[in-house]
Coordinates of C-alpha atoms and ligand atoms in Angstrom, one line a residue:
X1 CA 3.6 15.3 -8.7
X2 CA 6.0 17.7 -7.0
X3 CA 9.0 16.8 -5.6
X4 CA 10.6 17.4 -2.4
X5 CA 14.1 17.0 -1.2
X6 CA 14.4 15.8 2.2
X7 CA 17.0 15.2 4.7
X8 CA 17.5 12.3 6.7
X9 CA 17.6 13.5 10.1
X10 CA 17.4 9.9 12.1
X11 CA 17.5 6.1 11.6
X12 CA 16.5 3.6 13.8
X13 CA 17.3 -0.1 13.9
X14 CA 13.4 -0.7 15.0
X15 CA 13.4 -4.5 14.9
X16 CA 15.8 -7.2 13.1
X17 CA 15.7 -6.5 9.4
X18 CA 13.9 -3.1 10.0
X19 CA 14.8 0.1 9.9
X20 CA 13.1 3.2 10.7
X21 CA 14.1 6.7 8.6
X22 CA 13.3 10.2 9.5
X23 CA 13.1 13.0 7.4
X24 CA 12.9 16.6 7.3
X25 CA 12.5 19.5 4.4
X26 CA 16.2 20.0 3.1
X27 CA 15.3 23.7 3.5
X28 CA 14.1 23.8 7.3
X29 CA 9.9 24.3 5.9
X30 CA 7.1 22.7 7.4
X31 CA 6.5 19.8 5.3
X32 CA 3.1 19.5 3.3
X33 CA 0.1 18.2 5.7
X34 CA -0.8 14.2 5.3
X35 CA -3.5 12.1 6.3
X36 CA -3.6 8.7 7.6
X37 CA -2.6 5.8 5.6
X38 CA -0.6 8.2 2.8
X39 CA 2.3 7.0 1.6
X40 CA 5.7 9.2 -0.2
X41 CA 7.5 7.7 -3.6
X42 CA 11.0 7.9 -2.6
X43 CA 14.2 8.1 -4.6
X44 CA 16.4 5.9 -3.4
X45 CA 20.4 5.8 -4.8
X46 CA 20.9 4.1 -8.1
X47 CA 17.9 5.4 -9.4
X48 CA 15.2 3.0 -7.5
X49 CA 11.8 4.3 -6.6
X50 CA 9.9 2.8 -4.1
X51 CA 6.8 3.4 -2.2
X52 CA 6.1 3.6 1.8
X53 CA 4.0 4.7 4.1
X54 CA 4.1 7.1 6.3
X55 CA 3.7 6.1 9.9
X56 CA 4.6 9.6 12.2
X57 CA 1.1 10.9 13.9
X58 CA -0.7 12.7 11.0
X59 CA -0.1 15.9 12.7
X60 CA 2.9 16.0 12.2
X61 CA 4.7 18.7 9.8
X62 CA 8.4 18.9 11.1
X63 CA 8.8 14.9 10.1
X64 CA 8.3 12.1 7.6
X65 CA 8.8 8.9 9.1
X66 CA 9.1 5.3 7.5
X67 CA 9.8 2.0 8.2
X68 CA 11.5 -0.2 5.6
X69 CA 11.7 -4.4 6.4
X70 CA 14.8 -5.2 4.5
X71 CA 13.5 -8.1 2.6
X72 CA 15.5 -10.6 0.7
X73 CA 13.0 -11.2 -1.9
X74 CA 12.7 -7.5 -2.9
X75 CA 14.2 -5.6 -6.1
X76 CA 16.6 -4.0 -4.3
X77 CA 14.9 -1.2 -2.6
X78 CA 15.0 -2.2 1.0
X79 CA 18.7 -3.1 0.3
X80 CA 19.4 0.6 -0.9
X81 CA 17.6 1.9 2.2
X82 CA 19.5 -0.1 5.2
X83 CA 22.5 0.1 3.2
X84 CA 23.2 2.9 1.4
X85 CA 20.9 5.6 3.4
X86 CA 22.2 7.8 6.5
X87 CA 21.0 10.1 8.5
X88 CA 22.3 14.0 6.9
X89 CA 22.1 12.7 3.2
X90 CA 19.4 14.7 1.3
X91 CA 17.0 12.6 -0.9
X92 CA 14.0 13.2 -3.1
X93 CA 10.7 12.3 -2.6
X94 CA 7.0 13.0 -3.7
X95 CA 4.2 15.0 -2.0
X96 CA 2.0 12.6 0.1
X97 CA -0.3 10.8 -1.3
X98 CA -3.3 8.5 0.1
X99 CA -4.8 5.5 -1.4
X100 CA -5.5 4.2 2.2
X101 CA -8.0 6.9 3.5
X102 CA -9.7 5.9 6.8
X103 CA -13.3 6.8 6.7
X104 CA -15.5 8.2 9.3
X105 CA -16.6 4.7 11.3
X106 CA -18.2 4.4 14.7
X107 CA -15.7 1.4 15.1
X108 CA -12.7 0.6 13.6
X109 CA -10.5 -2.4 13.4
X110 CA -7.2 -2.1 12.5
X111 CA -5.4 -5.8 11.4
X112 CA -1.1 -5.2 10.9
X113 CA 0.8 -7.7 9.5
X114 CA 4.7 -7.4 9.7
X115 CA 6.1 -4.1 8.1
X116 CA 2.3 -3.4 7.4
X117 CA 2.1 -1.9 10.6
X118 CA 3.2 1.3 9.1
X119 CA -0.1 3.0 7.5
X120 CA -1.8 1.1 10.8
X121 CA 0.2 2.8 13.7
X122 CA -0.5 6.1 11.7
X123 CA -4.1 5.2 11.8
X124 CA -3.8 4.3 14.9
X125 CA -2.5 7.8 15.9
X126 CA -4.9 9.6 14.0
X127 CA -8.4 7.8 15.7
X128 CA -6.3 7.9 19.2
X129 CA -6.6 12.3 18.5
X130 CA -9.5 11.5 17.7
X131 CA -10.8 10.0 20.4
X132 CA -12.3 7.1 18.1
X133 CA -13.4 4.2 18.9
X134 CA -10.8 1.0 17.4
X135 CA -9.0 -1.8 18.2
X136 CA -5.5 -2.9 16.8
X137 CA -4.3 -6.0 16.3
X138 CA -1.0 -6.7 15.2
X139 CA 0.6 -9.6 13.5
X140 CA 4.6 -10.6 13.6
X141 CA 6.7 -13.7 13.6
X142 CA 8.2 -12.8 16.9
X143 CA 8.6 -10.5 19.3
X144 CA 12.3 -9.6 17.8
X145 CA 10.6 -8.6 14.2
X146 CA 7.9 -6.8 15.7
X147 CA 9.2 -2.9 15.0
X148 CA 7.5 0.2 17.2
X149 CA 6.6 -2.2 20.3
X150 CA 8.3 0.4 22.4
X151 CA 6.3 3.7 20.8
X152 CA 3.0 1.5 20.9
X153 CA 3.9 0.9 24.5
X154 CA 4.1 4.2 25.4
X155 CA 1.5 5.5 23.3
X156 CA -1.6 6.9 24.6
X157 CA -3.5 4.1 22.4
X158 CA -1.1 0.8 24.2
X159 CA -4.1 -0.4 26.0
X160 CA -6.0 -0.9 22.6
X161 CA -3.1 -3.1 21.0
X162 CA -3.0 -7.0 20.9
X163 CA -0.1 -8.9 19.5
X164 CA 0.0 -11.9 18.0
X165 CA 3.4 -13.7 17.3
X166 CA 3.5 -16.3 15.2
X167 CA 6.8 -18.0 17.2
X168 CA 3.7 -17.6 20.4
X169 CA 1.7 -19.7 22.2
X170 CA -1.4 -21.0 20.1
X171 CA -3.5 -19.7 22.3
X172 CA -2.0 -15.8 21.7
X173 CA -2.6 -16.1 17.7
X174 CA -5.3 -13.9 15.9
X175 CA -8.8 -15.5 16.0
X176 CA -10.1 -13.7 13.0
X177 CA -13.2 -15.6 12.4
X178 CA -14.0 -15.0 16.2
X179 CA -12.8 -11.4 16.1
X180 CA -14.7 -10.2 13.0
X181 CA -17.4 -13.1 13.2
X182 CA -20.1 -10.8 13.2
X183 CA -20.4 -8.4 10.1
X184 CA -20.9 -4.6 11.4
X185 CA -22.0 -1.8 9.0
X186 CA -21.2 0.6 11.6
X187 CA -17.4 -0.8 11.7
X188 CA -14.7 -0.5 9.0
X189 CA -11.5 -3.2 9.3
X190 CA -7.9 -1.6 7.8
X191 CA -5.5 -4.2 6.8
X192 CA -2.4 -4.1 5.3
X193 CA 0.6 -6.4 5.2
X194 CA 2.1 -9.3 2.9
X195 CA -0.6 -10.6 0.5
X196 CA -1.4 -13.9 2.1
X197 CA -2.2 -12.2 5.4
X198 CA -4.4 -9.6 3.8
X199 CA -5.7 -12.6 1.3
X200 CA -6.9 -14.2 4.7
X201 CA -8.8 -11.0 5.8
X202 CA -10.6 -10.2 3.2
X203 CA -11.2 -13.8 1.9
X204 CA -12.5 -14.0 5.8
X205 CA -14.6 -11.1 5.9
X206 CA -16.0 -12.1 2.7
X207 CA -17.4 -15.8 4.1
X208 CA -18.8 -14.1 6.8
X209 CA -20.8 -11.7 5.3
X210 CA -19.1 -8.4 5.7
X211 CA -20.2 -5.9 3.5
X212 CA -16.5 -5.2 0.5
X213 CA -17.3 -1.5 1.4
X214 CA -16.0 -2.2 4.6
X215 CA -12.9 -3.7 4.4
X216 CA -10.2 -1.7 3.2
X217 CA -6.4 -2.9 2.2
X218 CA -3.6 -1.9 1.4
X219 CA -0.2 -3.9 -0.1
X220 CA 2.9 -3.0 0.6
X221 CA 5.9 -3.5 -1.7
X222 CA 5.6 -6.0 -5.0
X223 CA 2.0 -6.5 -5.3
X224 CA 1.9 -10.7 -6.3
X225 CA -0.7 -9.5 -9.1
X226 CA 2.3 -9.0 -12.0
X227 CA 1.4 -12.4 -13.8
X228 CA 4.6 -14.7 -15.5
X229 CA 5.4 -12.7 -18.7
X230 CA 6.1 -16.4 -19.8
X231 CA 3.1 -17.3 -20.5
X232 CA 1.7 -14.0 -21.9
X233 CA 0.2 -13.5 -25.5
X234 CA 0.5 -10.5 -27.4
X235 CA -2.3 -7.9 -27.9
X236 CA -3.3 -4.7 -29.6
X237 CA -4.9 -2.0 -27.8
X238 CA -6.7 0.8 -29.8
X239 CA -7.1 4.6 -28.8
X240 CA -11.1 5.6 -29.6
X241 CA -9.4 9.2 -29.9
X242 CA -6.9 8.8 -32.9
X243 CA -7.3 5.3 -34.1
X244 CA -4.0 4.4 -33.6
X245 CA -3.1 0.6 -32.9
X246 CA -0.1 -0.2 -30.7
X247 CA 0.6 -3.9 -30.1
X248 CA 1.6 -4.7 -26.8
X249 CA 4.1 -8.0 -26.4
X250 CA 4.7 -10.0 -23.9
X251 CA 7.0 -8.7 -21.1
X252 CA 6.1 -5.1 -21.5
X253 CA 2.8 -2.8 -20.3
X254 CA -0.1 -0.9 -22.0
X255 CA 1.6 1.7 -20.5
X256 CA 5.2 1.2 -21.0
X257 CA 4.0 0.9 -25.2
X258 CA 1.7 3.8 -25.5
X259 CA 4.8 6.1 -23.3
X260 CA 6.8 4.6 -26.0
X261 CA 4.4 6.2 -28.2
X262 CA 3.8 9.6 -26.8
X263 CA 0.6 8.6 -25.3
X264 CA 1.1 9.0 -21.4
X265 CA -1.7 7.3 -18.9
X266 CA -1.8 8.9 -15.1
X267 CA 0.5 6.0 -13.5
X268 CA 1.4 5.9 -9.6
X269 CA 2.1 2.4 -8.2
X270 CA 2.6 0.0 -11.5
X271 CA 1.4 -2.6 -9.8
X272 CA -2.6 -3.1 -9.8
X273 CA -2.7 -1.4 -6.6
X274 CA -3.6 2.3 -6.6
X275 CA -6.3 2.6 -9.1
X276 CA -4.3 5.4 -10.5
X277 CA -4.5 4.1 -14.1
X278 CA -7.5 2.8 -14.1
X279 CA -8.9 3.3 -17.9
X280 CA -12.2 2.2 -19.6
X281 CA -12.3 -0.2 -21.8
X282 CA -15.0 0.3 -25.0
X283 CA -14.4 -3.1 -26.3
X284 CA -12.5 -6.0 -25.9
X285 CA -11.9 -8.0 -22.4
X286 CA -9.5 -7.3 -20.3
X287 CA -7.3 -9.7 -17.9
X288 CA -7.6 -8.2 -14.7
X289 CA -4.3 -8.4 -12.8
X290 CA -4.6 -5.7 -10.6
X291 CA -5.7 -5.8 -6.8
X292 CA -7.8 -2.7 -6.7
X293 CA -11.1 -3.6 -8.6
X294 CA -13.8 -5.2 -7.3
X295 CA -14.9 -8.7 -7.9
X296 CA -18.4 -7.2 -9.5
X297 CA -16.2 -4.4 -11.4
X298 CA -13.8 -7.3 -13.0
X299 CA -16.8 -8.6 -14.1
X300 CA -18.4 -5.4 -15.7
X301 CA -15.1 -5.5 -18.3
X302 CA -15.8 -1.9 -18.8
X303 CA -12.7 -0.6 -17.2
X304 CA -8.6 -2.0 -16.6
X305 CA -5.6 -1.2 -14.9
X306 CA -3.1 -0.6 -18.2
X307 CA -0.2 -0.4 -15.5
X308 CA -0.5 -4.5 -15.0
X309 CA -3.2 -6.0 -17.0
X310 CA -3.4 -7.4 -20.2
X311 CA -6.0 -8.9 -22.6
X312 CA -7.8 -12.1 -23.0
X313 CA -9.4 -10.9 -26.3
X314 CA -6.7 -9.7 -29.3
X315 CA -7.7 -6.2 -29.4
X316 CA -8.8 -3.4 -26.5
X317 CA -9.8 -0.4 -27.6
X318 CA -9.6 2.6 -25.1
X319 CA -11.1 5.0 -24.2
X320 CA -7.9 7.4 -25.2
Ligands
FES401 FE1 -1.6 2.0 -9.7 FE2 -2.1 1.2 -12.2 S1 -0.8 2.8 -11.5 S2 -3.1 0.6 -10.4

């Protein structure tokens, strides 16, 4: 994918332990067009890449905007944004890219949690132009963590927006088995946020009855689908093309040994979340790690993510 170098043209402390960055083509261009829910890959100093949504109204082509939760448990690349990042310093990034696409709905729900609210508020911008029909509900521990409160509020979209604070009242918290107790074909639900709360949603929507194709989610940073390279076993994978046999120890990827080996896979997110790597697999079973295949297409074992998963039989062979 292509790379842009941008220039960061405004930060914003949005909430405590957020931070909000703008940023704007090095050379003065238009940026390329995005849809709602995309997200950039962004180059951070020391060499980090990490991935975040955009969250500026889709229409948008003088700006990028993102908001980064600086989070303790992360791998540094919240650190590098809040600390080392400031507005006039020229970085790279990718082109857009979506993973997250809304679809056309006659009702949508939108469910934020934390720093998820990013791909949600540019949702929420996007059906708001649209003059769509949705709701938003959006989860924070307080009211001090919560970042955009004041752009919601003044957003032609405020009145649609319900928060729920952890730190709250009982009474103010998100009913989700009342809100979505009734499964809808004609509505789609958007959730993104830390795993537990999108665990909750789907696991949810799933009791209930609501159709998978409905229910759309998105991670944000470390996707908890890695697995402890402690307990991993060794396995060869096979390419069907050439024949070749690569082992694959513990600790490293199918993708990290066939690059090692000239053999490079389409990758994106490394982390079972995009689908980007997605490969099929003509024997063998695979240990499905990622967070992007269906229950019934784990199951099928005809296809893996080689960016995170790993095999429960000694050999894969590929379809390479
Ligand atoms: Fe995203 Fe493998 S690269 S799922």
């Amino acid at each position: 994918m292509s790379q842009l170098q941008v220039k960061v043209t405004a930060r914003r402390e949005e909430a405590e332990g957020i931070v909000s960055l703008e940023l704007a083509a090095a050379d003065g261009k238009p940026l390329p067009p995005f849809s709602a829910g995309s997200h950039i890959d962004v180059h951070l100093p020391g060499g980090l890449m990490r991935q975040y949504s955009l969250c500026n109204p889709p229409h948008e082509s003088h700006r990028y905007q993102i908001g980064v939760l600086r989070d303790p448990n992360s791998r540094g690349g919240s650190a590098a944004v809040h600390e080392a990042v400031r507005p006039g310093d020229v970085i790279s990034i990718s082109e857009p890219c979506n993973h997250f696409p809304l679809v056309q709905a006659r009702r949508t729900l939108l469910l934020a949690g934390g720093i998820g609210v990013t791909p949600i508020l540019c949702m929420a911008e996007r059906l708001a132009a649209d003059g769509a029909e949705f709701d938003m509900h959006y989860c924070a521990r307080s009211p001090a963590r919560t970042a955009f409160r004041e752009r919601i509020a003044q957003s032609a979209f405020a009145g649609r927006v319900a928060y729920h604070f952890d730190d709250g009242e009982p009474g103010q918290k998100l009913d989700l088995a009342t809100l979505i107790a009734v499964p809808d074909a004609n509505t789609h639900i958007y959730v993104c946020g830390p795993s537990g709360f999108i665990g909750h949603v789907v696991d949810t929507a799933k009791a209930i009855g609501w159709p998978a194709s409905n229910v759309h989610f998105e991670y944000f940073g470390a996707a908890p689908a890695s697995g402890d390279a402690a307990g991993d076993a060794p396995f060869d994978v096979k390419l069907a093309s050439s024949g070749q046999v690569f082992t694959v120890p513990a600790g490293r990827t199918v993708i990290q040994v066939l690059a090692e080996h000239g053999v490079e896979l389409p990758v994106s997110c490394e982390q079972g979340v995009c689908g980007t790597c997605l490969t099929r697999v003509l024997e063998g079973e695979p240990e499905h790690r990622d967070l992007y295949l269906t229950d019934e297409e784990r199951a099928a074992n005809d296809q893996f993510t080689p960016c995170c998963s790993r095999a429960r039989s000694a050999l894969l062979v590929l379809d390479v």
